[in-house]
Coordinates of C-alpha atoms and ligand atoms in Angstrom, one line a residue:
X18 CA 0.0 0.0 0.0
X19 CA 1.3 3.4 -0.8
X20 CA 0.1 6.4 1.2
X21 CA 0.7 10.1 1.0
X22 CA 0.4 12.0 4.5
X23 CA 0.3 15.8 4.1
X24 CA 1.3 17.8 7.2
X25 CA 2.7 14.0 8.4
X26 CA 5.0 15.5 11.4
X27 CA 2.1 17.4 13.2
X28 CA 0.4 15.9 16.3
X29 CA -2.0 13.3 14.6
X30 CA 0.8 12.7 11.3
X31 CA 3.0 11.7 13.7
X32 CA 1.5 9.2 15.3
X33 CA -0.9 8.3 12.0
X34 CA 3.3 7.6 9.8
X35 CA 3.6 5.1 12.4
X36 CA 0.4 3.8 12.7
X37 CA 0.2 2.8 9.4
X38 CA 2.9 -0.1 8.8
X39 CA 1.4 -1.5 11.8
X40 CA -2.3 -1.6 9.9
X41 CA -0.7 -2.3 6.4
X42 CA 2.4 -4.6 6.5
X43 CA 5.0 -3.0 3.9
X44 CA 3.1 0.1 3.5
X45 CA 5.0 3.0 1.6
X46 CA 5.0 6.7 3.6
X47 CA 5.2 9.9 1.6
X48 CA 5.2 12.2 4.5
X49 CA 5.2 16.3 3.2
X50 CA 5.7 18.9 6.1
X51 CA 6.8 22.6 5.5
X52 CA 8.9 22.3 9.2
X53 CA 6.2 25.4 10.0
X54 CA 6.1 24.0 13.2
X55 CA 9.6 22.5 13.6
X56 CA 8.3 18.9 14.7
X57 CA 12.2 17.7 14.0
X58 CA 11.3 14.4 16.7
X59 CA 8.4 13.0 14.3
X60 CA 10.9 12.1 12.2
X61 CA 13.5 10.4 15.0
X62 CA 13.1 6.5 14.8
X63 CA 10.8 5.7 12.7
X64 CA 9.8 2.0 12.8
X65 CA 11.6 -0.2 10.2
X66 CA 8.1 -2.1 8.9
X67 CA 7.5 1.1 7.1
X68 CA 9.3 2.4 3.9
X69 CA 9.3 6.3 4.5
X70 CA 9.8 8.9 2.1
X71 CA 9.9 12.4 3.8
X72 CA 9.8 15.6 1.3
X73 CA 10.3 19.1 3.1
X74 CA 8.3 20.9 1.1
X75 CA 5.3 23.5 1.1
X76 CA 2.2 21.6 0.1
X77 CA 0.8 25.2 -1.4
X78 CA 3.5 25.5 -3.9
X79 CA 5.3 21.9 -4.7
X80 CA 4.5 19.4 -7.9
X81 CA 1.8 17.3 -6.2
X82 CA 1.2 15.0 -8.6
X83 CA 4.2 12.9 -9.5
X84 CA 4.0 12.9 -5.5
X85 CA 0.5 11.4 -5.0
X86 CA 0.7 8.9 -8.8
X87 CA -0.6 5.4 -7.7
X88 CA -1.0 6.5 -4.4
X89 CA -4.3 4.1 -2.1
X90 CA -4.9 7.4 0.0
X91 CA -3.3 10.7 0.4
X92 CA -4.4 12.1 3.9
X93 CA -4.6 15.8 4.0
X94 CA -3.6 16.8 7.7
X95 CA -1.6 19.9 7.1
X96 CA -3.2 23.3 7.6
X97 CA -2.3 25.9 10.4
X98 CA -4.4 24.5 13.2
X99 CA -4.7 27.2 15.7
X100 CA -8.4 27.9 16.4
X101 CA -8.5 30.6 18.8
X102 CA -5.2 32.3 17.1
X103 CA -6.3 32.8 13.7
X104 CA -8.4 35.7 14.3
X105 CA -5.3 37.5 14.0
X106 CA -4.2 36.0 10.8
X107 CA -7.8 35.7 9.7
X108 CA -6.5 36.2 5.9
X109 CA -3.4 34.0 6.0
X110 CA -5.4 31.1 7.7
X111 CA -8.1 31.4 5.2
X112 CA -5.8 31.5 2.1
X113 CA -3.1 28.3 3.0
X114 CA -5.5 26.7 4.9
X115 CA -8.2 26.3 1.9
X116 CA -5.3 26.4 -0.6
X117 CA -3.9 23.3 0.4
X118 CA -7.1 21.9 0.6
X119 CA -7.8 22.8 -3.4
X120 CA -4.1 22.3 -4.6
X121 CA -4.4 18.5 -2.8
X122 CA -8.0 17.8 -4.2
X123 CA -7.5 18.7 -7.0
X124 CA -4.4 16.5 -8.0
X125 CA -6.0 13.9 -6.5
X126 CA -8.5 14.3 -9.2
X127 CA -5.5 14.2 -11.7
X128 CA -4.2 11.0 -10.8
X129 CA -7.3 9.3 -9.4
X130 CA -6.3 9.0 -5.8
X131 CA -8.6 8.3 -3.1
X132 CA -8.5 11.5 -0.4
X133 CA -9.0 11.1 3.1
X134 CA -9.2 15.0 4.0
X135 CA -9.5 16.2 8.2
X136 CA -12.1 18.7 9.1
X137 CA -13.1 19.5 12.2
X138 CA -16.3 19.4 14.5
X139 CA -15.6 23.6 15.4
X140 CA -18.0 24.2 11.9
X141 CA -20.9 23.0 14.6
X142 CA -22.8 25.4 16.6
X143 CA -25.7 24.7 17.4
X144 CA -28.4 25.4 20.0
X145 CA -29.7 21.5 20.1
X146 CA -28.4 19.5 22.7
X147 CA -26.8 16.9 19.6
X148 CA -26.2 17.5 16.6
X149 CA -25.1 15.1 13.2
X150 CA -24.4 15.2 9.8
X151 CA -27.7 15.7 8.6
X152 CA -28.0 18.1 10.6
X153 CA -29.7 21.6 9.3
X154 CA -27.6 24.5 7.9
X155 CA -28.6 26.6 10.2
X156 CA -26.4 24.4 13.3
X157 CA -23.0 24.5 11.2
X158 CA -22.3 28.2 12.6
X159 CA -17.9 28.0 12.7
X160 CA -17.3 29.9 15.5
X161 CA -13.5 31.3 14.5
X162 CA -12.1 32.1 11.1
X163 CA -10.5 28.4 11.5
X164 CA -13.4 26.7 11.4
X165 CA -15.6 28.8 8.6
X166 CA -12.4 27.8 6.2
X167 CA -13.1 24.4 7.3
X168 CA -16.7 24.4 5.8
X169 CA -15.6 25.6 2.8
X170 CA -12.7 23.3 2.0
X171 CA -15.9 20.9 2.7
X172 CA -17.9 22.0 0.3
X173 CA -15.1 22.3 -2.4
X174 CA -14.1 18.7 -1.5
X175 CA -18.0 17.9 -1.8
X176 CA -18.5 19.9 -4.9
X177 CA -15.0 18.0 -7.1
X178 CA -16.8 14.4 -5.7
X179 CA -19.9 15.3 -7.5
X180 CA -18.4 17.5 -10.6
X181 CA -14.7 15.7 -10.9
X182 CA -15.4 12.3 -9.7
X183 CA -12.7 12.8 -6.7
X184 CA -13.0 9.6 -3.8
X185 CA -13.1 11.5 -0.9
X186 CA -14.0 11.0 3.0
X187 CA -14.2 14.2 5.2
X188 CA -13.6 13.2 8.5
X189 CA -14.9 15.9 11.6
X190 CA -12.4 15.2 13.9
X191 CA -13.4 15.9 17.7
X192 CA -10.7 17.7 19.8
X193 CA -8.1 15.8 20.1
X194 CA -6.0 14.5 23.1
X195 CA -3.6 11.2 23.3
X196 CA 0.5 11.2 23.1
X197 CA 2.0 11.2 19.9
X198 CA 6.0 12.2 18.8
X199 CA 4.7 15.6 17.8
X200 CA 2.0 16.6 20.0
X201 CA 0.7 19.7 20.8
X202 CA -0.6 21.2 24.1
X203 CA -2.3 24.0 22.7
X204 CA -5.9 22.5 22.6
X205 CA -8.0 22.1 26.0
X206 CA -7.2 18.4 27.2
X207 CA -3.3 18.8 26.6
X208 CA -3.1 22.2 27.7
X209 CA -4.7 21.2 30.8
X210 CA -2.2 18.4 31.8
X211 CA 0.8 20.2 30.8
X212 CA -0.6 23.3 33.1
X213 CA -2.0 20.9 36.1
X214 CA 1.7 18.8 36.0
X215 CA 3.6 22.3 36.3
X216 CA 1.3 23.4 39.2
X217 CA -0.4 26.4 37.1
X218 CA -4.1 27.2 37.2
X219 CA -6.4 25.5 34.1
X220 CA -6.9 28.6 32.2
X221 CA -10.4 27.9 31.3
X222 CA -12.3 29.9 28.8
X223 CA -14.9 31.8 31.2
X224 CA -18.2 30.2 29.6
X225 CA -16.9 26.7 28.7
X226 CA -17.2 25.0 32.3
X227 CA -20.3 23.5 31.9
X228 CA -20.6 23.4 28.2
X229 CA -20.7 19.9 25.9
X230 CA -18.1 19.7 23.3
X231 CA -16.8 16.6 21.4
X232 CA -13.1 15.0 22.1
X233 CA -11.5 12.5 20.1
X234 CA -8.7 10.1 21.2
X235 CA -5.8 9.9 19.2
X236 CA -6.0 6.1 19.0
X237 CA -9.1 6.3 17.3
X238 CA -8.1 9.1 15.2
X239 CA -5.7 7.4 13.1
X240 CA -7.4 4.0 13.2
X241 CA -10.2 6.1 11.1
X242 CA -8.0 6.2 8.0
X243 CA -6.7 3.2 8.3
X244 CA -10.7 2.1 8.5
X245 CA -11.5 4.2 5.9
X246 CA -8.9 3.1 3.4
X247 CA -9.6 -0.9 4.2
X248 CA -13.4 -0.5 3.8
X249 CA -12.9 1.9 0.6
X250 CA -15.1 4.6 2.4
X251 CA -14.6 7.1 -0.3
X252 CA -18.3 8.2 -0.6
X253 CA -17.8 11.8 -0.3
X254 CA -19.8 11.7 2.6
X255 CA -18.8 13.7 6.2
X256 CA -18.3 11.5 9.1
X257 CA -18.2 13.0 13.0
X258 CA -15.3 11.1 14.4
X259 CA -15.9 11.7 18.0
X260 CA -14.6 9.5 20.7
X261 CA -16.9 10.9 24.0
X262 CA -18.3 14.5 24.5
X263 CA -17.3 15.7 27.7
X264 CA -17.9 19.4 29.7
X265 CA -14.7 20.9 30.7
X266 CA -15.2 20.2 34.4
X267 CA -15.3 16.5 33.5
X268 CA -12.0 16.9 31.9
X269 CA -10.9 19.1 34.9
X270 CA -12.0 16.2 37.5
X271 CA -10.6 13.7 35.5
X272 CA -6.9 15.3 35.8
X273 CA -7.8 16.3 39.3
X274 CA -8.2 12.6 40.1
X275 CA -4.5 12.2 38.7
X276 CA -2.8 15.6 40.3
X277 CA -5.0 16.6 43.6
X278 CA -3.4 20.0 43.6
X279 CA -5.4 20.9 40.0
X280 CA -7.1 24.6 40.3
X281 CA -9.0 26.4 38.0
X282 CA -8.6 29.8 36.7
X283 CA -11.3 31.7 34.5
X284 CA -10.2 33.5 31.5
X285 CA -11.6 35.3 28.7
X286 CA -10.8 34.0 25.1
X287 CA -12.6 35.7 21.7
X288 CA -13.7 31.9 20.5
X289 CA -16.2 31.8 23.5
X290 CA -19.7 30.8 23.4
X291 CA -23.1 30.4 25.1
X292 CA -23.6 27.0 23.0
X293 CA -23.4 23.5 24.7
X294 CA -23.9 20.4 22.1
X295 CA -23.1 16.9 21.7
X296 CA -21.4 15.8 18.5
X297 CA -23.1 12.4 17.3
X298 CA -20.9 9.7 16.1
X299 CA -23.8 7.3 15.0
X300 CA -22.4 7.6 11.1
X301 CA -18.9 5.9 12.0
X302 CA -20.5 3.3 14.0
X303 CA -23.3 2.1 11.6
X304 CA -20.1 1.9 9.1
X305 CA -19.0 -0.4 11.3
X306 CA -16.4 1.2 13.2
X307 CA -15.5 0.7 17.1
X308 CA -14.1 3.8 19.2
X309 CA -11.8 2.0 21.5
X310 CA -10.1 5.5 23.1
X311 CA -11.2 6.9 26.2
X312 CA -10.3 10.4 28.2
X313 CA -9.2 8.7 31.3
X314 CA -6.8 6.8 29.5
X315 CA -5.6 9.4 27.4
X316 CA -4.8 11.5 30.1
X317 CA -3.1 9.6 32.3
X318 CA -0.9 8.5 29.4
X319 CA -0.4 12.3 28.7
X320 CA 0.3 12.7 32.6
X321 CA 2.7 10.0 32.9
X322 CA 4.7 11.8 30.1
X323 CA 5.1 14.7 31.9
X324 CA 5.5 12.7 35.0
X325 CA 9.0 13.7 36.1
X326 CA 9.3 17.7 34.4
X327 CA 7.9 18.9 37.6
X328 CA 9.7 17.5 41.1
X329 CA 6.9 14.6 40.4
X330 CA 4.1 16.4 40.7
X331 CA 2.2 14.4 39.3
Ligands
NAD415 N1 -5.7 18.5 16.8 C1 -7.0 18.6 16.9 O1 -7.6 18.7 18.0 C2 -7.8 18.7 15.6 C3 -9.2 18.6 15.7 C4 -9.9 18.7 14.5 C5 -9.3 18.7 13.3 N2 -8.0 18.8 13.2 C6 -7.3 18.9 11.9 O2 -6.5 17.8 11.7 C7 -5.4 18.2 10.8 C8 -4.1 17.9 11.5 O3 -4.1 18.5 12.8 P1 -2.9 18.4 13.9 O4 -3.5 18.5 15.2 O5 -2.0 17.2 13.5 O6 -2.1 19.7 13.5 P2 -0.6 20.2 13.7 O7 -0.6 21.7 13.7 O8 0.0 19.4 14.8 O9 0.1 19.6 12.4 C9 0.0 20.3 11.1 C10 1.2 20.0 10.3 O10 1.1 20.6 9.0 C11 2.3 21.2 8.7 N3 2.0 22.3 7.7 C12 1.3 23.4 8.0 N4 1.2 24.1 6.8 C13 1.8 23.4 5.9 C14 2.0 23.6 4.5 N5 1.6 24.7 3.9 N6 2.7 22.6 3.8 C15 3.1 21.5 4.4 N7 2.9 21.2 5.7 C16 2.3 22.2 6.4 C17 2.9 21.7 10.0 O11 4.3 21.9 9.9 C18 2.5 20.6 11.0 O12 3.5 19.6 11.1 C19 -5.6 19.7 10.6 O13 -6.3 19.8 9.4 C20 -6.5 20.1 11.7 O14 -7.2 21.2 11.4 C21 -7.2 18.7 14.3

C-alpha cells in the first residue's frame, strides 16, 4: 500500500506515519511537512516495517502530482491549526488553509487518488443538545475564522466528488487528546495536563465550564484512515469522528483525580460561546467502526509523560 500524508510530522501525522505499517504490512509513507512547526522528533526512529519517504516541502507550492501517482490514500492533515489564534491571521489562515485543501484535491483528481481530508467538529454550533451530519444548515455556525475555512474546504471537496469524480471521505475530527512524537498542548485536554503537572491554574475559557463539546482520542483518530482506506469509504460523505463528549469540568475532575493540587482559573478568550452540544458519532459506528479510546486513558498517558518535568508532581 502506498500512502501520502500531508502535514505528516504534526500531532496526529506523527502518530498516524507510524500507525500505518502496523495496519498495512510494507506500507510505503510519503510524509510532506513545511517544518512550519519545527516537529524535527516526528521524524526520529521511525519504525523499520515502514518504507518512508519524507519531502520538506510546502504543500501550497510543490508538484503534487508525481507525489500522489498510484498513491491508495493521500491524507490531507496539514493546515495551520490554531483555532483561537487565527483571528489575527484571519486572511493568511483562510488563504493556505483552503489552498492546500484545493491544490491537494484537486491532484487527487489528476491522478485518481482516493483523499481522506481532516475537518473538524468547530463548523458546529448549534443550540440542540446533539447534533449530526444531517443536521440543518442553520447548526453548522464555525465559530472562528478556522473553522468557517473548514466548511468551505468541505464543500469544495463535496463539490469536485460530485463535478470531478474525486474519492473522498471528510472526517470531523473531535478535539483531540492522546501522546504522539509531535504533539501539541495547545488545545484544551493537553493544555490542561501540561498546566495541572507544572502546578499552574487550568486557564479555562470563562463560559466553557459547563458546556458539551466533542473529544476525540488519538487512538481512534488514526485508526479512522486506516478504516477508511480498508473499507474503501470514499463516498464523499462527512463523518463525525468523536470518541466521548465531555464538559470541561469532566475533563478538569478527571486530571484532578491524577494531580490533587489541580485549580481552576477563569479566563476570557474571543472563540467563546453560550452553546453546549453533543457531536453524534452514530455515522462511523453504523459503518462499522469501534471507538476504543477513552479520556481517562488518554490523560493519564499524557500525565505520565510529563510525570518527572515537575519535582513529580504528578
Ligand atoms: N488536533 C486537533 O484537535 C484537531 C481537531 C480537529 C481537526 N484537526 C485537523 O487535523 C489536521 C491535523 O491536525 P494536527 O493537530 O495534527 O495539527 P498540527 O498543527 O500538529 O500539524 C499540522 C502539520 O502541518 C504542517 N503544515 C502546515 N502548513 C503546511 C504547508 N503549507 N505545507 C506542508 N505542511 C504544512 C505543520 O508543519 C504541521 O506539522 C488539521 O487539518 C487540523 O485542522 C485537528
Amino acid at each position: 500500500m502506498r500512502f501520502v500524508v500531508t502535514g505528516g510530522l504534526g500531532h496526529i501525522g506523527s502518530r498516524l506515519i507510524r500507525y500505518l505499517p502496523q495496519r498495512f504490512k510494507g506500507a510505503e509513507i510519503v510524509i510532506i511537512d513545511n517544518m512550519a512547526t519545527q516537529r524535527y522528533p516526528s521524524l526520529f526512529d521511525l519504525p523499520d516495517e515502514g518504507r518512508y519517504r519524507f519531502v520538506e516541502a510546502d504543500a501550497t507550492t510543490v508538484a503534487l502530482e508525481p507525489l500522489f501517482e498510484g498513491a491508495d490514500a493521500v491524507v490531507n492533515l496539514a493546515a495551520i491549526t490554531d483555532a483561537a489564534g487565527s483571528f489575527a491571521n484571519r486572511e493568511k489562515v483562510e488563504r493556505e488553509n483552503y489552498g492546500i485543501t484545493e491544490r491537494v484535491a484537486l491532484a487527487c483528481v489528476a491522478v485518481g487518488a482516493p483523499l481522506i481530508t481532516a475537518s473538524s467538529t468547530s463548523v458546529y454550533g448549534t443550540q440542540k443538545s446533539r447534533v449530526d451530519e444531517d443536521c440543518e444548515a442553520s447548526d453548522l455556525a464555525p465559530q472562528s475564522p478556522y473553522a468557517e475555512t473548514k466548511l468551505r474546504e468541505e464543500a469544495l471537496v463535496a463539490e469536485l466528488a460530485a463535478g470531478r469524480g474525486l474519492k473522498a471521505t471528510i472526517f470531523r475530527y473531535g478535539t483531540i487528546f492522546g501522546v504522539s512524537p509531535g504533539m501539541r498542548f495547545h488545545t484544551a485536554v493537553n493544555k490542561f495536563c501540561w498546566q495541572a503537572v507544572l502546578g499552574q491554574k487550568l486557564t479555562v475559557w470563562r463560559t466553557a465550564y459547563d458546556q458539551m463539546r466533542p473529544y476525540l482520542d488519538l487512538s481512534d483518530a488514526v485508526e479512522a484512515i486506516a478504516f477508511a482506506v480498508e473499507k474503501k469509504m470514499f463516498d464523499a460523505r462527512v463523518y463525525n469522528v468523536v470518541t466521548s463528549n465531555h464538559t470541561v469540568r469532566d475533563v478538569v475532575e478527571a486530571i484532578r483525580a491524577r494531580v490533587p493540587s489541580t485549580e481552576v482559573t477563569f479566563v476570557d478568550e474571543r472563540i467563546m460561546n453560550q452553546l453546549s452540544y453533543e457531536v453524534d458519532n452514530t455515522r462511523m459506528l453504523a459503518a462499522g467502526f469501534q471507538f476504543k479510546g477513552s479520556l481517562q486513558t488518554g490523560l493519564a498517558e499524557t500525565i505520565a509523560r510529563l510525570r518527572n518535568m515537575n519535582g513529580g508532581a504528578a
